Amino acid sequence: MAKIMRAVEMEKCIGCYSCMLACARQVHGSLSLERSGIQIFTRGGLTAGFEAVVCLACKPAPCVEACPTEAFQQRKEGGVRYNYESCIRCGACGEACPVDAIIMDREKEEPVVCYHCGHCVPFCPHDCLAMREGAEGKRWEGDES
Amino acid sequence: MFTHGYVRILEVNLEEGKGRVLRREDLLSYLGGSGLAAALFEEYGLPQESPFHPDQPLIFTIGPLNGLYPLMNKAVLGFKTPYNGYYVETHAGGRLGMMMRFADLDALVIRGKASRPSYLVAGSREMSLEDARHLWGLDTSLTARMIRQKEDRHKGKRSILRIGPSGENMVKFAGINVDTFRHFGRLGAGAVMGSKQLKAIMITGDTSFDLEFGPSYQKFYRKLYKELVGSDIMAKYHGLGTTGNVLPLQNNNSLPSKNLQSTSLSGAEGISGEYFADNLLLRQVACAGCPIGCIHIGLLREKFGEEHEYYYRQVSYDHEPVYAMGSMLGISQAKEVIILLDQVEKYGIDVISTGVALAWATEALEKGLVSQEETLVPYKFGSYKEYLEGVRHLSQRTNDFYRLLGEGVSEAASHYGGEDFACVLGQEMAGYATGPVFFVSQAMGFRHSHLDTAGYQFDQKAEEYTPEKALEYMEEEERYRVLLTSMVSCLFARNLYTPEVLEEAWQAVGLDAQVENLDKKAEEIRRHRWKVKFSTGYRPEDTEIPRRFTQVKTLRGYPSQEFINRLIHLYTRSLNDLKES
């Protein structure tokens, strides 16, 4: 079963941004802090510690429901797959995301979201990030139908 | 951006509140950081005018590798220092280097004087000069909070530089606080900002670049990162941090104590890295783009009321601040050091110069050269409460005594006497009394920093200990360090970025097409940078080492005047050769 990327121990984060740079570099071929599926910031200065905003791998995913052109497709394990060709850059996915984990890249005008590929994980110096599966992935297993 | 084949500069005129964006291909050969700042000072600087002339520039630069590799994340500020009138540099970490990269600013040149207190906002798609009258007089902490509240965007992707009251009052060693707990600390850059009525600068890093270097770059990056995090080459910086130096220096007659009356302090264990880590360390944090995390934040809980009422202070500590607010003042209680550091941080004054200034004032008071009428508080080595007041008096320049002391310890000593025990090596001494090579290397270093030529390491490690060998070592170190600070690397990464590794990093992003031979380039930049300093009147032959430095036992025994004179002579000759070449 494919895994889900979780920010499991943000208490240990030192705010180095290595994960953001790794995502931009490896997934988006960019030198960037914006083109990253994970966003790190403080809540009230350096001394208050760091938080990660990243896709929680919802299933069903509100962003998939909101996407009018099926550019966002439900990933079986939770989270989404994104099809560049189908995307009309409307931004509905970003508005639908309950945790603001989808960024609209200003230059390319396309949504940036975590695909749970795990490329960032080895670049965290303190193991704040981890690939998890099943119940450890902590997603809602209910059925609305 | 350098890899795009040009240097992008934002030139801001504070008088008009307008900027100009320039793309310069001809500046690529200076690399960035130290090399680029010197080249820009040649264009914008007024070498013969006062450092407070409104048109004197503040030149912030980053380098070709900023953001592209780990620990390539610092920024350089080149300016004419009000401390001694020469062209100098000061360096800072935090988020600034990274945010300048993502603001697409290889250099930010600020000129002119604002018509009222102002702060500057600059990003890839914004530039404005904002009213800062409400911020004038506020401490550095509150200033940053107010700006974060008002400019509520780009969270985590902005860097805020600001001055405190000491910068506003143009104390000659007022610093610029960068983000939280990093600084352009030394040589009075904060006073220059104050003279321009520029309270703060916010840089927003909000743009992206496509990477077009192919798989070899990705592969090299992975290898480099693994070596950095997987090995122990950087472990000491994250673990105890630089305060791990306190006890080794103490045990080797190298910890300047009580205005350098001694090189060890009774009770130094109380301000050791081990003590801080066990009792006061809250957490470590990192500069953006550095997985090491060497910034150590201390937490001190203090009771202020009978009914279990507490508040807490959080402030970063490092070897230099702990030496300056600890051993130099005879203080061996870590908690008291934290309280003093918090005060220094808020007033925005250079911690090293402040510690040395207050230590000199204490000895001058002991010896009766000044009285309490001048000092206003009865300084006594080991008693922190008076020094807490002293930081405020220095920053606010309360009376004539503090006005003079705020010009630098040498200025005060030339007025009141006490030149012999003024612990000044170009500027107030750093925390390494290792021996004569360190003393000369700081006194004659480009920015009077222990990091310019690392003389302390020669004192600590050299087997063949002669002035001739010392000169060779210092020149070699300077050449390599100026290359690193032109990239702009953190100097803590010097063991990672060996010349071979740096060359490979350079090639992996295709920069070898612009500059082929980095060794040769390093020497060119070193020479050029000194020439710019000479243009502002610097004369190495005027170097003086106060008598106190030969009267105290160091790791190398009592430094001989003869050894010091010989090394000054050799280094002067070497520098004057650069001038004529």
XYZ file of C-alpha atoms in Angstrom:
726
model
C 0.000 0.000 0.000
C 1.316 3.413 -0.902
C 2.192 5.547 2.090
C 1.268 8.993 3.295
C 3.760 11.694 4.263
C 3.122 12.993 7.755
C 4.717 15.777 9.762
C 4.833 13.558 12.823
C 7.226 15.270 15.192
C 7.217 18.965 14.505
C 8.269 19.549 18.106
C 11.787 18.701 16.921
C 11.749 21.061 13.917
C 14.579 23.630 13.833
C 13.113 25.665 10.959
C 15.891 24.982 8.456
C 13.501 24.765 5.469
C 15.446 21.802 4.052
C 12.154 19.948 3.371
C 10.685 22.848 1.400
C 13.847 23.255 -0.635
C 13.984 19.481 -1.234
C 10.402 19.358 -2.524
C 10.955 22.327 -4.815
C 14.251 20.968 -6.074
C 13.321 17.327 -6.611
C 9.615 17.386 -7.371
C 9.226 20.750 -9.061
C 12.723 21.228 -10.516
C 12.901 24.613 -8.825
C 14.889 26.718 -6.442
C 11.961 27.912 -4.398
C 10.164 28.057 -1.083
C 6.805 28.557 -2.808
C 6.836 25.516 -5.068
C 6.763 23.086 -2.199
C 3.993 20.793 -1.031
C 5.035 21.391 2.568
C 5.183 24.842 4.147
C 6.994 25.572 7.404
C 6.442 28.666 9.502
C 6.372 29.893 13.068
C 3.386 30.943 15.044
C 4.687 34.011 16.845
C 8.416 34.101 16.272
C 11.323 31.672 16.415
C 10.967 30.926 20.092
C 7.409 29.646 19.660
C 8.450 26.684 17.497
C 7.498 25.644 14.001
C 4.445 24.282 12.265
C 4.014 22.406 9.028
C 1.136 22.983 6.650
C 0.886 19.942 4.400
C -1.834 17.869 2.723
C -3.544 15.675 5.320
C -4.468 13.076 2.691
C -8.242 13.464 3.051
C -10.507 10.798 1.623
C -12.771 11.979 0.197
C -10.672 15.060 -0.575
C -12.570 18.392 -0.703
C -10.152 19.654 -3.339
C -11.111 16.766 -5.643
C -14.776 17.549 -5.150
C -14.156 21.223 -5.897
C -12.061 20.706 -9.018
C -14.341 21.388 -12.017
C -12.134 19.686 -14.633
C -10.976 16.536 -12.830
C -7.409 17.754 -12.748
C -7.383 16.645 -9.112
C -8.182 12.948 -8.736
C -8.690 11.016 -5.523
C -5.699 8.928 -4.515
C -6.772 5.551 -3.163
C -4.722 5.923 0.018
C -5.900 9.490 0.591
C -4.690 12.727 -0.966
C -4.659 13.539 -4.641
C -3.077 13.063 -8.017
C -2.763 16.101 -10.230
C -3.034 16.291 -13.994
C -1.357 19.357 -15.419
C -3.071 19.131 -18.832
C -6.573 19.113 -17.338
C -5.993 22.033 -14.950
C -7.585 25.375 -15.883
C -5.831 27.270 -13.018
C -9.110 28.341 -11.433
C -7.863 27.957 -7.864
C -10.992 26.176 -6.620
C -8.854 23.413 -5.089
C -6.949 25.894 -2.942
C -10.152 27.498 -1.702
C -11.627 24.103 -0.852
C -8.653 22.824 1.134
C -9.617 23.054 4.822
C -5.991 23.448 5.955
C -4.665 25.782 3.225
C -2.214 23.155 2.034
C -2.574 24.040 -1.656
C -0.547 26.995 -2.876
C -1.180 28.649 -6.233
C 2.243 29.225 -7.736
C 2.273 32.798 -8.936
C 4.682 32.431 -11.826
C 3.371 29.156 -13.237
C -0.207 29.746 -12.102
C -0.679 26.144 -11.075
C -1.560 24.508 -7.776
C 1.253 23.088 -5.664
C 0.290 20.336 -3.226
C 2.013 17.429 -1.493
C 1.807 14.194 -3.521
C 3.069 12.073 -0.627
C 6.071 10.962 -2.659
C 8.384 11.224 0.371
C 11.246 12.994 -1.411
C 11.454 15.560 1.385
C 11.692 12.986 4.204
C 15.432 12.153 4.001
C 16.215 15.865 4.012
C 14.769 16.488 7.465
C 17.745 16.483 9.843
C 15.600 15.617 12.859
C 13.147 13.044 11.501
C 10.165 15.356 11.924
C 8.716 13.891 8.715
C 7.860 10.240 8.085
C 6.080 7.994 5.614
C 3.169 6.204 7.272
C 0.551 3.739 6.126
C -2.861 2.398 7.174
C -4.094 3.423 10.603
C -0.787 5.191 11.245
C -1.750 7.479 8.381
C -4.550 8.705 10.680
C -7.125 9.398 8.002
C -10.869 9.272 8.306
C -12.124 5.887 7.097
C -15.851 6.709 7.142
C -18.250 6.454 4.253
C -20.711 9.239 3.521
C -22.857 7.270 1.045
C 20.740 35.728 -10.233
C 24.334 34.818 -11.034
C 23.484 31.545 -12.788
C 21.279 33.545 -15.163
C 24.329 35.478 -16.292
C 23.889 38.766 -14.456
C 23.840 40.389 -11.039
C 20.499 41.927 -10.097
C 20.680 45.006 -7.913
C 18.008 47.085 -6.243
C 19.303 50.581 -5.628
C 17.154 52.575 -3.212
C 17.287 56.289 -2.586
C 15.756 57.016 0.805
C 15.430 60.711 0.164
C 13.115 60.142 -2.777
C 11.636 56.887 -1.522
C 12.272 55.401 -4.970
C 14.324 52.514 -6.272
C 15.963 51.375 -9.470
C 16.520 47.793 -10.655
C 19.789 47.138 -12.455
C 21.071 44.058 -14.239
C 24.848 43.993 -14.417
C 26.761 41.360 -16.349
C 30.087 43.100 -15.797
C 29.964 42.464 -12.048
C 29.881 38.654 -12.323
C 33.661 38.465 -12.071
C 33.551 39.759 -8.468
C 31.428 36.751 -7.466
C 29.073 37.928 -4.716
C 29.166 38.650 -0.982
C 32.538 40.144 -0.036
C 33.742 40.562 -3.634
C 30.551 42.159 -4.908
C 30.151 44.470 -1.891
C 33.665 45.866 -2.402
C 33.021 46.393 -6.119
C 29.773 48.221 -5.358
C 31.436 50.386 -2.711
C 33.878 51.497 -5.382
C 30.907 52.699 -7.410
C 28.619 54.057 -4.747
C 30.887 54.797 -1.793
C 32.319 58.185 -0.865
C 35.730 57.106 0.458
C 36.753 60.522 1.753
C 33.424 61.622 3.208
C 32.052 61.009 6.701
C 30.481 57.581 7.300
C 27.340 59.536 8.198
C 27.236 61.442 4.901
C 23.670 60.898 3.661
C 24.899 59.437 0.367
C 27.171 56.820 1.945
C 25.755 53.461 0.882
C 24.743 50.435 2.885
C 25.492 47.529 0.542
C 23.814 44.203 1.276
C 24.981 41.328 -0.929
C 24.522 37.611 -1.355
C 26.490 35.316 -3.655
C 26.261 32.907 -6.591
C 25.629 29.851 -4.412
C 23.093 31.306 -1.964
C 20.133 28.943 -1.773
C 21.652 26.414 -4.161
C 23.460 24.431 -1.470
C 23.126 23.891 2.277
C 24.862 26.471 4.479
C 25.216 28.806 1.531
C 22.917 31.177 3.318
C 24.646 34.203 4.715
C 24.582 37.841 3.678
C 27.336 40.458 3.683
C 26.966 44.146 4.481
C 29.692 46.415 3.136
C 29.829 50.003 4.452
C 32.067 52.747 5.727
C 32.154 52.245 9.452
C 31.659 55.175 11.808
C 33.839 53.265 14.300
C 37.124 54.080 12.557
C 36.093 55.510 9.197
C 37.276 52.637 6.989
C 35.458 50.426 4.503
C 34.509 47.192 6.299
C 32.150 44.261 6.165
C 29.859 42.647 8.672
C 28.085 39.322 8.069
C 24.739 37.901 9.218
C 22.690 34.737 8.991
C 19.047 34.199 9.917
C 16.690 34.270 6.976
C 18.231 37.218 5.211
C 20.461 35.398 2.693
C 17.652 33.098 1.646
C 15.055 35.866 1.416
C 17.343 38.062 -0.675
C 17.702 35.103 -3.042
C 13.911 34.710 -3.286
C 13.400 38.449 -3.578
C 15.750 38.080 -6.585
C 18.146 40.591 -5.041
C 21.827 39.796 -5.413
C 22.511 43.195 -3.942
C 20.537 45.885 -2.176
C 22.188 49.299 -2.156
C 20.644 51.901 0.133
C 21.592 55.560 -0.146
C 20.288 58.889 1.037
C 18.561 59.926 4.235
C 14.845 59.537 4.762
C 12.971 62.745 5.553
C 11.381 61.073 8.585
C 11.818 57.758 10.419
C 10.993 55.083 7.849
C 11.229 51.419 7.086
C 11.902 49.845 3.737
C 9.979 46.915 2.254
C 11.584 45.111 -0.680
C 10.591 41.921 -2.446
C 10.496 40.489 -5.937
C 7.302 42.404 -6.662
C 7.208 45.164 -4.114
C 9.213 48.123 -2.920
C 8.043 50.864 -0.635
C 9.271 53.209 2.033
C 6.882 53.248 4.978
C 6.359 55.669 7.850
C 8.192 54.491 10.983
C 7.638 57.471 13.267
C 5.607 55.243 15.582
C 8.524 52.783 15.780
C 11.258 55.295 16.617
C 12.485 54.750 20.168
C 11.123 51.218 20.399
C 13.354 48.279 21.176
C 14.275 45.735 18.507
C 11.835 43.111 19.692
C 8.760 45.321 19.712
C 9.772 46.904 16.407
C 9.835 43.526 14.667
C 6.503 42.532 16.197
C 4.853 45.750 14.991
C 6.175 45.273 11.472
C 5.080 41.617 11.370
C 1.592 42.710 12.405
C 1.312 45.499 9.870
C 2.938 43.695 6.961
C 0.942 40.537 7.503
C 1.973 38.464 4.468
C 4.592 35.963 3.313
C 4.731 34.244 6.705
C 8.007 32.392 7.166
C 9.336 33.982 3.988
C 10.450 37.363 5.184
C 13.480 38.720 6.926
C 13.248 41.742 9.194
C 16.296 43.882 9.951
C 15.957 46.646 12.519
C 17.857 48.890 14.869
C 17.171 49.661 18.509
C 17.739 52.838 20.518
C 21.533 52.535 20.239
C 21.348 52.682 16.449
C 19.014 55.657 16.599
C 21.476 57.386 18.935
C 24.305 56.506 16.555
C 26.445 54.671 19.088
C 29.516 53.775 17.054
C 29.084 50.081 17.782
C 25.308 49.851 17.397
C 24.306 46.752 15.453
C 21.469 45.701 13.207
C 19.328 42.856 14.542
C 18.478 40.339 11.839
C 15.306 38.305 12.336
C 15.452 36.807 15.787
C 18.880 36.539 17.417
C 21.182 37.075 14.406
C 23.003 40.338 13.820
C 25.107 42.538 11.660
C 26.646 43.166 15.036
C 30.020 44.760 14.728
C 31.444 48.107 13.649
C 28.353 50.246 13.874
C 26.185 49.436 10.858
C 23.207 50.190 13.122
C 24.480 53.736 13.624
C 24.568 54.243 9.846
C 20.958 53.077 9.602
C 20.138 55.478 12.436
C 21.840 58.348 10.601
C 19.611 57.608 7.595
C 16.481 57.527 9.821
C 15.998 53.986 8.559
C 14.484 52.029 11.430
C 13.999 48.708 9.658
C 14.110 46.753 6.416
C 11.772 43.908 5.522
C 12.786 41.598 2.680
C 10.131 39.244 1.323
C 11.307 36.095 -0.430
C 8.396 35.331 -2.691
C 9.668 34.255 -6.092
C 10.963 30.980 -7.589
C 13.547 29.931 -10.138
C 13.535 26.971 -12.515
C 16.557 24.729 -11.994
C 18.244 23.801 -15.220
C 21.375 22.043 -14.051
C 20.453 18.412 -14.796
C 20.808 15.286 -12.657
C 24.447 15.821 -11.674
C 23.391 18.771 -9.499
C 20.689 16.717 -7.743
C 23.147 13.889 -7.190
C 25.867 16.152 -5.862
C 23.408 17.909 -3.550
C 22.320 14.566 -2.081
C 25.915 13.529 -1.504
C 26.783 16.825 0.130
C 23.731 16.786 2.364
C 24.425 13.243 3.493
C 27.952 14.136 4.424
C 26.753 17.196 6.281
C 24.037 15.572 8.352
C 25.311 11.997 8.458
C 28.827 12.691 9.668
C 30.079 14.483 12.761
C 31.832 17.384 11.004
C 29.153 19.791 12.149
C 27.956 18.020 15.306
C 29.684 20.398 17.730
C 27.809 23.384 16.360
C 24.414 21.790 17.027
C 25.279 20.046 20.285
C 26.757 22.378 22.852
C 27.204 25.040 20.215
C 30.018 27.571 20.327
C 29.774 27.859 24.121
C 31.461 24.464 24.094
C 34.589 26.631 23.776
C 34.291 28.215 27.210
C 35.874 25.429 29.275
C 38.651 24.509 26.800
C 39.603 28.206 26.648
C 39.411 28.465 30.441
C 41.643 25.418 30.839
C 44.213 26.808 28.425
C 44.670 30.337 29.759
C 42.649 31.755 26.878
C 39.357 33.005 28.322
C 39.531 36.808 28.615
C 38.299 37.647 32.090
C 37.778 40.859 34.077
C 38.925 43.166 31.324
C 41.725 40.736 30.480
C 43.300 41.074 33.905
C 43.249 37.304 33.684
C 42.705 34.539 31.122
C 40.684 32.298 33.383
C 37.730 32.965 35.618
C 36.982 31.340 38.933
C 33.634 29.568 38.502
C 33.728 29.531 34.688
C 31.845 26.199 34.802
C 28.774 28.313 35.593
C 28.853 29.892 32.121
C 30.049 26.834 30.234
C 28.221 25.328 27.282
C 27.584 22.288 29.450
C 25.912 24.371 32.165
C 23.754 26.257 29.672
C 22.724 23.026 27.931
C 21.802 21.259 31.157
C 19.970 24.137 32.792
C 18.822 26.826 30.388
C 18.701 25.502 26.824
C 15.164 25.791 25.466
C 15.838 24.630 21.923
C 18.097 24.943 18.910
C 16.923 26.615 15.739
C 18.499 27.136 12.338
C 19.131 29.804 9.772
C 17.025 29.212 6.652
C 18.825 26.721 4.424
C 21.017 25.189 7.125
C 20.158 21.767 8.567
C 22.628 22.138 11.446
C 20.751 24.454 13.784
C 23.499 26.149 15.778
C 21.308 28.887 17.254
C 20.920 28.028 20.928
C 18.039 29.685 22.721
C 18.175 29.985 26.479
C 15.045 30.204 28.579
C 15.073 31.907 31.948
C 12.050 31.968 34.238
C 12.072 34.799 36.724
C 9.815 35.443 39.666
C 8.450 38.974 39.841
C 5.742 38.687 42.484
C 5.202 36.966 45.809
C 2.231 34.908 44.652
C 4.077 32.604 42.259
C 4.130 35.166 39.535
C 6.688 34.578 36.796
C 7.759 35.892 33.459
C 10.315 34.420 31.161
C 13.100 35.613 28.893
C 14.239 33.831 25.781
C 17.457 34.854 24.134
C 20.154 33.162 22.105
C 23.606 32.557 23.517
C 26.952 31.814 21.862
C 30.549 31.860 22.942
C 31.198 35.506 22.072
C 28.144 36.934 23.859
C 28.797 34.688 26.858
C 32.414 35.831 27.029
C 31.405 39.490 26.636
C 28.580 39.494 29.199
C 30.189 36.766 31.329
C 33.905 36.268 31.866
C 34.957 39.725 30.644
C 32.725 41.242 33.326
C 33.708 38.645 35.925
C 30.249 37.074 35.834
C 30.059 33.312 36.296
C 26.297 32.846 36.621
C 24.607 31.780 33.380
C 21.266 33.233 34.496
C 22.798 36.673 34.904
C 24.394 36.385 31.465
C 20.960 35.643 29.972
C 19.471 38.732 31.640
C 22.273 40.914 30.253
C 22.018 39.389 26.770
C 18.301 40.107 26.725
C 18.998 43.757 27.498
C 21.704 43.999 24.813
C 19.408 42.344 22.253
C 16.615 44.837 22.894
C 18.803 47.936 22.743
C 20.430 46.655 19.526
C 24.032 47.250 20.533
C 27.032 45.076 19.670
C 27.450 42.651 22.529
C 31.228 42.228 22.278
C 32.040 45.931 22.195
C 29.516 46.572 24.974
C 31.083 43.933 27.220
C 34.598 45.240 26.628
C 33.462 48.856 27.120
C 31.819 48.058 30.444
C 34.844 45.995 31.521
C 37.133 48.940 30.745
C 34.807 51.286 32.651
C 34.954 48.954 35.659
C 38.747 48.932 35.725
C 38.931 52.682 35.111
C 36.618 53.143 38.100
C 38.720 50.748 40.221
C 41.852 52.701 39.343
C 40.225 56.057 39.998
C 40.563 57.358 36.435
C 36.839 57.997 36.458
C 34.405 58.358 39.345
C 30.814 57.351 39.847
C 29.912 60.858 38.829
C 30.861 59.790 35.319
C 29.801 56.128 35.344
C 26.563 56.840 37.293
C 26.602 53.249 38.590
C 29.203 51.599 40.837
C 30.496 48.914 38.493
C 32.134 45.945 40.128
C 33.364 42.819 38.372
C 30.934 39.986 38.992
C 27.912 42.150 39.857
C 25.445 42.089 36.949
C 22.784 44.593 38.027
C 25.038 47.590 37.454
C 25.927 46.309 33.981
C 22.248 46.054 33.146
C 22.074 49.794 33.774
C 25.297 50.273 31.853
C 23.841 48.793 28.664
C 21.037 51.338 28.863
C 23.370 54.290 29.543
C 25.616 53.301 26.638
C 22.674 52.968 24.269
C 21.074 56.210 25.364
C 24.371 58.075 25.656
C 23.163 59.431 28.984
C 26.082 61.780 29.735
C 29.483 62.838 28.374
C 31.160 59.709 29.712
C 28.771 57.411 27.862
C 28.858 59.623 24.793
C 32.623 59.076 24.660
C 32.452 55.392 25.524
C 29.892 55.013 22.737
C 32.582 56.192 20.326
C 34.652 53.126 21.259
C 36.852 52.206 24.217
C 39.960 53.798 22.652
C 38.189 57.143 22.388
C 37.154 57.055 26.027
C 40.640 55.939 27.096
C 42.345 58.716 25.150
C 40.225 61.193 27.105
C 40.273 59.683 30.604
C 43.498 57.660 30.448
C 43.677 53.890 30.721
C 44.910 53.221 27.173
C 47.110 50.417 28.513
C 44.133 48.347 29.541
C 41.764 49.261 26.691
C 41.166 45.798 25.213
C 40.951 46.976 21.637
C 42.323 45.102 18.634
C 41.074 47.228 15.750
C 37.798 47.076 17.638
C 36.937 45.677 21.058
C 38.488 42.222 21.388
C 36.754 38.921 20.652
C 36.755 36.141 23.236
C 40.018 34.363 22.501
C 43.129 35.250 24.512
C 45.065 32.466 22.829
C 48.254 34.390 22.148
C 50.028 37.047 20.091
C 48.982 35.722 16.690
C 45.327 36.105 17.562
C 45.929 39.600 18.920
C 47.630 40.716 15.707
C 45.199 38.855 13.460
C 42.183 40.611 14.962
C 43.900 43.986 15.039
C 44.836 43.732 11.352
C 41.999 41.589 9.994
C 39.840 43.072 7.272
C 36.824 43.384 9.531
C 38.769 43.053 12.799
C 37.085 39.728 13.399
C 38.604 36.535 14.786
C 37.155 34.919 11.648
C 39.144 36.961 9.099
C 42.379 35.023 9.370
C 41.765 32.687 12.315
C 44.935 33.622 14.211
C 43.532 31.907 17.307
C 43.757 28.562 15.521
C 47.408 29.172 14.764
C 47.982 29.904 18.463
C 46.149 26.702 19.341
C 47.647 24.335 16.789
C 50.909 25.530 15.240
C 54.006 23.452 15.820
C 56.462 25.803 14.180
C 55.472 28.959 16.032
C 57.176 31.878 14.307
C 55.890 35.203 12.940
C 56.883 34.085 9.435
C 54.817 30.886 9.654
C 51.970 32.839 11.238
C 51.909 35.248 8.302
C 51.814 32.377 5.821
C 48.922 30.796 7.721
C 46.952 34.038 7.973
C 47.314 34.832 4.276
C 46.207 31.366 3.272
C 43.212 31.439 5.619
C 42.208 34.893 4.453
C 42.346 33.865 0.812
C 40.059 30.889 1.350
C 37.706 32.628 3.732
C 37.140 35.545 1.379
C 36.201 33.037 -1.311
C 33.664 31.403 1.020
C 32.241 34.772 2.052
C 31.851 35.672 -1.607
C 29.602 32.611 -2.236
C 28.149 33.386 0.554
C 28.848 30.446 2.816
C 28.581 30.265 6.573
C 32.159 30.011 7.828
C 31.105 27.150 10.094
C 30.907 25.141 6.846
C 34.585 25.616 6.028
C 35.335 21.969 6.836
C 32.562 20.818 4.516
C 33.384 23.134 1.631
C 36.993 22.197 1.080
C 38.503 23.696 -2.099
C 37.736 20.464 -3.975
C 34.125 20.293 -2.795
C 33.587 23.964 -3.563
C 34.967 23.456 -7.068
C 32.580 20.545 -7.624
C 29.643 22.576 -6.305
C 30.640 25.417 -8.610
C 30.737 23.169 -11.653
C 27.481 21.352 -10.831
C 25.558 24.595 -11.388
C 27.506 25.529 -14.503
C 29.247 28.540 -12.979
C 32.631 27.347 -14.235
C 31.556 28.799 -17.578
C 31.714 32.262 -15.957
C 34.720 31.865 -13.652
C 37.104 28.999 -14.226
C 39.811 29.245 -11.629
C 38.444 29.858 -8.130
C 41.892 29.904 -6.483
C 43.012 32.721 -8.702
C 39.720 34.508 -8.196
C 40.076 34.291 -4.409
C 43.411 36.106 -4.538
C 42.004 38.761 -6.895
C 39.084 39.418 -4.584
C 41.335 39.542 -1.540
C 43.524 42.169 -3.199
C 40.609 44.183 -4.506
C 38.864 44.248 -1.149
C 41.985 45.592 0.584
C 42.397 48.253 -2.103
C 38.894 49.488 -1.398
C 39.746 49.655 2.306
C 42.957 51.563 1.561
C 40.923 54.096 -0.438
C 39.190 55.056 2.813
C 42.513 55.833 4.491
C 43.438 52.574 6.206
C 47.140 52.282 7.164
C 48.258 48.893 8.496
C 51.454 50.439 9.866
C 49.352 52.356 12.414
C 48.337 49.110 14.135
C 48.679 49.282 17.893
C 48.386 46.547 20.476
C 47.716 47.970 23.964
C 50.070 46.943 26.731
C 47.519 44.748 28.527
C 47.913 42.141 25.779
C 51.525 41.489 26.733
C 50.880 41.507 30.457
C 48.621 38.499 30.632
C 49.410 34.800 30.434
C 47.966 33.147 27.336
C 48.094 29.672 25.865
C 51.421 30.827 24.374
C 52.706 32.270 27.624
C 53.223 36.020 28.052
C 53.183 37.405 24.485
C 56.476 39.034 23.614
C 56.418 42.557 22.237
C 59.128 41.536 19.814
C 57.019 38.713 18.326
C 54.029 41.081 18.014
C 56.081 43.827 16.374
C 57.617 41.377 13.915
C 54.232 39.979 12.882
C 52.745 43.478 12.507
C 55.741 44.417 10.372
C 55.394 41.343 8.150
C 51.663 41.696 7.704
C 51.974 45.428 7.015
C 54.546 44.706 4.323
C 52.315 42.069 2.798
C 49.314 44.423 2.742
C 51.305 47.334 1.381
C 52.507 45.049 -1.405
C 48.862 44.473 -2.292
C 48.312 48.211 -2.405
C 51.128 48.732 -4.864
C 50.415 45.703 -7.066
